[in-house]
Amino acid sequence: MNLRVSGLRFLLIPTIYRWNFTKFRMSSVFRFKQFEVEQSGTAMKINTDGVLLASIATHAKPIRILDIGTGTGVIALMLAQRFAEANVDAVEIDAFSAQTAGLNFSNAPFAERLAIYHSDILNFSPDDRYDLIVSNPPYFVNDLKNELLQKQIARHADEDFFGNLLRKVSSLLTERGLFWVILPVKTADWVIEHSVLHQLYPSRIISVHSDEEKPVIRKILCLQLGFTAVLEEHFYIYAARNTYTTAYKELLKDFFLAF
């Protein structure tokens, strides 16, 4: 059940997690061209992985979009800006991050098309399927856990997590839906190998490098229901020290004030 507040849809949740925006202070704000993102107190701040995924992930004409593990909500906000006819749902397991995303959504010019759900994605049961699903998920598989619980939730996962995520995504996609995800190389290779078990197949694999002389540091995957030919690409962030590539600036020019 949803509650509409000032044009923004919220999931009704237990009293302990009711929205309390008055406690926020705009002390750690990241300003984009069309919106702002408050991120103080959240486990994971805005980072290159998230903005790359949000600016690269695409679909011919998405009507329903889902962001899994939204954190501050930045990916959902960028997608709402890019796809003006789409409604964007965002799921976040951490209560404080979900509150922060809700605040950020309510302040955006496209608030009426954004919805935040405080939920484990495995327990999330929407009324309909999605044309486009994105995720910048936990990425340290079978690694040493951080002591800070919030960061442990935000950054760590195991193979069961990714298997369950793929199974859930497969059940949430429309017939022609696309799932975009950004991952470290080893984790991405595991996902590619095991996605077929959930009827998901890669259609694009983008290898991300810091520059042309550096190895791959991330892979952005596009998975879909049904086998298809795979387009493999390379993307470089820097042209030289402290100088972004033209491709990177072009990708983010509609978002970053510096571009």
Short mmCIF file of C-alpha atoms in Angstrom, two decimals:
data_model
loop_
_atom_site.label_atom_id
_atom_site.label_comp_id
_atom_site.label_asym_id
_atom_site.label_seq_id
_atom_site.Cartn_x
_atom_site.Cartn_y
_atom_site.Cartn_z
CA MET A 1 0.00 0.00 0.00
CA ASN A 2 1.31 3.46 -0.90
CA LEU A 3 0.83 6.84 0.70
CA ARG A 4 1.13 9.95 -1.46
CA VAL A 5 2.81 12.87 0.28
CA SER A 6 3.42 16.14 -1.57
CA GLY A 7 3.48 14.39 -4.90
CA LEU A 8 5.84 11.65 -3.69
CA ARG A 9 4.80 8.04 -3.14
CA PHE A 10 5.93 6.31 0.06
CA LEU A 11 5.56 2.75 1.25
CA LEU A 12 3.67 2.55 4.53
CA ILE A 13 6.12 1.07 7.03
CA PRO A 14 6.19 0.40 10.81
CA THR A 15 6.15 3.38 13.17
CA ILE A 16 9.82 2.95 14.06
CA TYR A 17 10.71 3.85 10.47
CA ARG A 18 8.26 6.69 9.86
CA TRP A 19 9.73 9.55 7.84
CA ASN A 20 11.24 12.36 9.89
CA PHE A 21 12.82 14.85 7.51
CA THR A 22 13.31 17.50 10.21
CA LYS A 23 16.41 15.76 11.55
CA PHE A 24 18.31 16.22 8.29
CA ARG A 25 20.79 19.04 7.84
CA MET A 26 21.88 20.01 4.34
CA SER A 27 25.52 19.64 5.34
CA SER A 28 26.72 17.13 2.77
CA VAL A 29 24.91 18.07 -0.41
CA PHE A 30 26.05 17.05 -3.89
CA ARG A 31 24.54 19.44 -6.42
CA PHE A 32 23.60 18.34 -9.91
CA LYS A 33 22.20 20.55 -12.67
CA GLN A 34 18.55 19.66 -12.00
CA PHE A 35 18.55 18.27 -8.44
CA GLU A 36 20.52 17.97 -5.22
CA VAL A 37 21.48 14.90 -3.19
CA GLU A 38 21.85 15.02 0.58
CA GLN A 39 24.19 12.21 1.66
CA SER A 40 25.29 12.96 5.23
CA GLY A 41 25.15 9.95 7.52
CA THR A 42 24.63 7.43 4.72
CA ALA A 43 26.86 4.37 4.35
CA MET A 44 27.87 4.89 0.73
CA LYS A 45 28.35 8.32 -0.81
CA ILE A 46 27.89 9.32 -4.44
CA ASN A 47 30.62 7.64 -6.46
CA THR A 48 31.78 7.07 -10.03
CA ASP A 49 30.19 3.61 -10.20
CA GLY A 50 26.72 4.97 -9.52
CA VAL A 51 26.80 7.93 -11.89
CA LEU A 52 28.32 5.82 -14.67
CA LEU A 53 25.59 3.22 -14.33
CA ALA A 54 22.83 5.83 -14.22
CA SER A 55 24.08 7.60 -17.32
CA ILE A 56 24.85 4.47 -19.38
CA ALA A 57 21.89 2.20 -18.55
CA THR A 58 19.27 2.53 -21.24
CA HIS A 59 16.08 1.14 -22.75
CA ALA A 60 14.15 2.11 -25.88
CA LYS A 61 11.14 3.48 -23.98
CA PRO A 62 10.88 2.49 -20.31
CA ILE A 63 7.63 3.19 -18.53
CA ARG A 64 8.50 1.49 -15.23
CA ILE A 65 12.03 1.61 -13.79
CA LEU A 66 13.39 -0.03 -10.64
CA ASP A 67 16.60 0.90 -8.77
CA ILE A 68 17.70 -1.88 -6.42
CA GLY A 69 19.74 -0.68 -3.43
CA THR A 70 19.19 3.00 -4.13
CA GLY A 71 21.24 4.38 -1.22
CA THR A 72 20.93 8.18 -1.43
CA GLY A 73 18.68 7.81 -4.48
CA VAL A 74 21.12 9.35 -6.95
CA ILE A 75 20.72 6.65 -9.63
CA ALA A 76 16.93 6.82 -9.43
CA LEU A 77 17.07 10.62 -9.69
CA MET A 78 19.34 10.53 -12.74
CA LEU A 79 17.06 8.01 -14.44
CA ALA A 80 13.98 10.10 -13.66
CA GLN A 81 15.71 13.05 -15.34
CA ARG A 82 16.74 11.01 -18.39
CA PHE A 83 13.41 9.24 -18.95
CA ALA A 84 10.73 11.90 -18.55
CA GLU A 85 7.80 9.53 -19.15
CA ALA A 86 8.91 6.84 -16.71
CA ASN A 87 7.94 6.19 -13.10
CA VAL A 88 10.95 5.19 -11.00
CA ASP A 89 10.68 2.93 -7.95
CA ALA A 90 13.65 2.60 -5.61
CA VAL A 91 14.24 -0.13 -3.01
CA GLU A 92 16.63 0.28 -0.08
CA ILE A 93 17.22 -2.16 2.80
CA ASP A 94 18.88 0.37 5.15
CA ALA A 95 16.32 2.50 6.99
CA PHE A 96 18.36 5.68 7.26
CA SER A 97 19.44 5.56 3.61
CA ALA A 98 15.81 5.01 2.60
CA GLN A 99 14.85 8.12 4.59
CA THR A 100 17.61 10.11 2.92
CA ALA A 101 16.51 8.96 -0.53
CA GLY A 102 12.95 9.95 0.34
CA LEU A 103 14.12 13.44 1.27
CA ASN A 104 16.10 13.74 -1.94
CA PHE A 105 13.15 12.55 -4.01
CA SER A 106 10.76 15.01 -2.37
CA ASN A 107 13.05 17.92 -3.28
CA ALA A 108 13.48 16.89 -6.93
CA PRO A 109 11.56 18.58 -9.79
CA PHE A 110 10.27 15.13 -10.82
CA ALA A 111 9.20 14.01 -7.33
CA GLU A 112 5.79 12.83 -8.54
CA ARG A 113 7.47 10.09 -10.60
CA LEU A 114 9.70 8.77 -7.82
CA ALA A 115 8.83 6.25 -5.08
CA ILE A 116 11.00 4.90 -2.25
CA TYR A 117 10.45 1.53 -0.55
CA HIS A 118 12.27 0.48 2.62
CA SER A 119 12.56 -3.24 1.93
CA ASP A 120 14.83 -6.15 1.19
CA ILE A 121 14.56 -6.66 -2.57
CA LEU A 122 13.78 -10.33 -1.98
CA ASN A 123 10.63 -9.31 -0.07
CA PHE A 124 9.61 -6.62 -2.55
CA SER A 125 6.33 -7.43 -4.34
CA PRO A 126 5.32 -4.73 -6.84
CA ASP A 127 2.00 -4.70 -8.68
CA ASP A 128 3.64 -4.92 -12.11
CA ARG A 129 6.94 -5.74 -13.84
CA TYR A 130 9.67 -3.33 -14.93
CA ASP A 131 11.05 -2.37 -18.33
CA LEU A 132 14.37 -1.28 -16.86
CA ILE A 133 16.05 -2.46 -13.65
CA VAL A 134 19.37 -1.11 -12.42
CA SER A 135 21.61 -1.88 -9.47
CA ASN A 136 24.93 -0.79 -8.02
CA PRO A 137 24.92 -3.65 -5.52
CA PRO A 138 27.20 -4.84 -2.70
CA TYR A 139 30.36 -5.94 -4.43
CA PHE A 140 32.87 -7.59 -2.10
CA VAL A 141 32.07 -11.29 -2.45
CA ASN A 142 33.40 -13.53 0.35
CA ASP A 143 35.64 -10.71 1.57
CA LEU A 144 36.46 -9.42 5.04
CA LYS A 145 33.42 -7.69 6.53
CA ASN A 146 33.60 -4.05 7.60
CA GLU A 147 33.01 -3.36 11.28
CA LEU A 148 30.50 -0.62 10.55
CA LEU A 149 27.15 -2.34 10.02
CA GLN A 150 25.82 0.19 7.48
CA LYS A 151 28.87 -0.21 5.26
CA GLN A 152 28.74 -3.97 5.72
CA ILE A 153 25.21 -3.97 4.32
CA ALA A 154 26.11 -1.54 1.53
CA ARG A 155 29.35 -3.08 0.32
CA HIS A 156 29.45 -6.79 1.12
CA ALA A 157 27.65 -9.75 -0.36
CA ASP A 158 28.20 -13.41 -1.08
CA GLU A 159 27.39 -15.67 -4.00
CA ASP A 160 23.99 -16.52 -2.51
CA PHE A 161 23.14 -12.82 -2.60
CA PHE A 162 23.88 -12.54 -6.31
CA GLY A 163 22.08 -15.77 -7.12
CA ASN A 164 19.00 -14.53 -5.26
CA LEU A 165 19.30 -11.12 -6.91
CA LEU A 166 19.39 -12.65 -10.40
CA ARG A 167 16.41 -14.86 -9.57
CA LYS A 168 14.43 -11.86 -8.31
CA VAL A 169 15.34 -9.65 -11.25
CA SER A 170 14.28 -12.40 -13.66
CA SER A 171 10.85 -12.42 -12.02
CA LEU A 172 10.52 -8.61 -12.12
CA LEU A 173 11.48 -7.91 -15.75
CA THR A 174 8.99 -7.46 -18.56
CA GLU A 175 9.45 -9.69 -21.61
CA ARG A 176 11.67 -7.08 -23.29
CA GLY A 177 13.04 -5.65 -20.06
CA LEU A 178 16.72 -4.96 -19.39
CA PHE A 179 18.78 -5.32 -16.22
CA TRP A 180 21.86 -3.10 -15.94
CA VAL A 181 24.40 -3.64 -13.16
CA ILE A 182 27.94 -2.42 -12.41
CA LEU A 183 30.39 -4.77 -10.70
CA PRO A 184 34.11 -5.46 -10.11
CA VAL A 185 35.61 -7.74 -12.73
CA LYS A 186 35.61 -11.05 -10.82
CA THR A 187 32.07 -10.55 -9.56
CA ALA A 188 30.86 -9.54 -13.02
CA ASP A 189 32.38 -12.67 -14.55
CA TRP A 190 30.62 -14.79 -11.93
CA VAL A 191 27.31 -13.09 -12.70
CA ILE A 192 27.74 -13.62 -16.44
CA GLU A 193 28.49 -17.31 -15.89
CA HIS A 194 25.54 -17.90 -13.56
CA SER A 195 22.90 -15.58 -15.01
CA VAL A 196 21.83 -18.24 -17.51
CA LEU A 197 20.53 -20.31 -14.58
CA HIS A 198 17.89 -17.61 -14.19
CA GLN A 199 17.11 -17.18 -17.90
CA LEU A 200 19.16 -13.98 -18.07
CA TYR A 201 21.70 -13.44 -20.85
CA PRO A 202 24.20 -10.63 -21.45
CA SER A 203 23.55 -8.33 -24.40
CA ARG A 204 26.20 -5.71 -23.58
CA ILE A 205 29.40 -5.84 -21.55
CA ILE A 206 31.17 -2.52 -21.00
CA SER A 207 34.65 -2.77 -19.51
CA VAL A 208 35.52 0.36 -17.55
CA HIS A 209 39.14 1.56 -17.24
CA SER A 210 40.54 4.55 -15.40
CA ASP A 211 42.63 5.28 -18.53
CA GLU A 212 43.87 3.50 -21.65
CA GLU A 213 46.94 2.10 -19.91
CA LYS A 214 45.12 0.69 -16.88
CA PRO A 215 43.38 -2.69 -16.57
CA VAL A 216 39.62 -3.10 -16.32
CA ILE A 217 38.34 -1.95 -12.90
CA ARG A 218 34.59 -2.44 -13.39
CA LYS A 219 32.22 -4.10 -15.81
CA ILE A 220 28.78 -2.75 -16.64
CA LEU A 221 26.48 -5.57 -17.70
CA CYS A 222 23.18 -5.47 -19.54
CA LEU A 223 21.19 -8.68 -19.07
CA GLN A 224 17.93 -9.65 -20.70
CA LEU A 225 15.49 -12.55 -20.84
CA GLY A 226 16.48 -14.73 -23.80
CA PHE A 227 19.74 -15.34 -25.62
CA THR A 228 21.18 -12.65 -27.89
CA ALA A 229 24.49 -11.61 -29.43
CA VAL A 230 26.79 -9.79 -27.02
CA LEU A 231 28.23 -6.34 -27.75
CA GLU A 232 31.50 -5.81 -25.87
CA GLU A 233 32.89 -2.30 -25.38
CA HIS A 234 35.55 -0.39 -23.45
CA PHE A 235 35.08 2.90 -21.62
CA TYR A 236 37.85 5.17 -20.29
CA ILE A 237 37.34 7.76 -17.54
CA TYR A 238 40.59 9.74 -17.81
CA ALA A 239 42.49 10.96 -20.88
CA ALA A 240 45.41 12.13 -18.73
CA ARG A 241 46.11 12.91 -15.10
CA ASN A 242 43.17 14.96 -13.72
CA THR A 243 41.69 15.24 -17.23
CA TYR A 244 38.47 13.43 -18.07
CA THR A 245 37.90 11.86 -21.48
CA THR A 246 35.52 13.52 -23.90
CA ALA A 247 33.31 10.43 -23.66
CA TYR A 248 33.04 10.76 -19.87
CA LYS A 249 32.21 14.46 -20.02
CA GLU A 250 29.67 13.90 -22.79
CA LEU A 251 28.03 11.16 -20.77
CA LEU A 252 27.61 13.35 -17.68
CA LYS A 253 27.20 16.82 -19.17
CA ASP A 254 23.46 16.88 -18.41
CA PHE A 255 24.16 16.19 -14.73
CA PHE A 256 27.48 17.57 -13.48
CA LEU A 257 27.84 21.33 -12.96
CA ALA A 258 31.52 21.12 -13.96
CA PHE A 259 30.64 19.90 -17.46
#
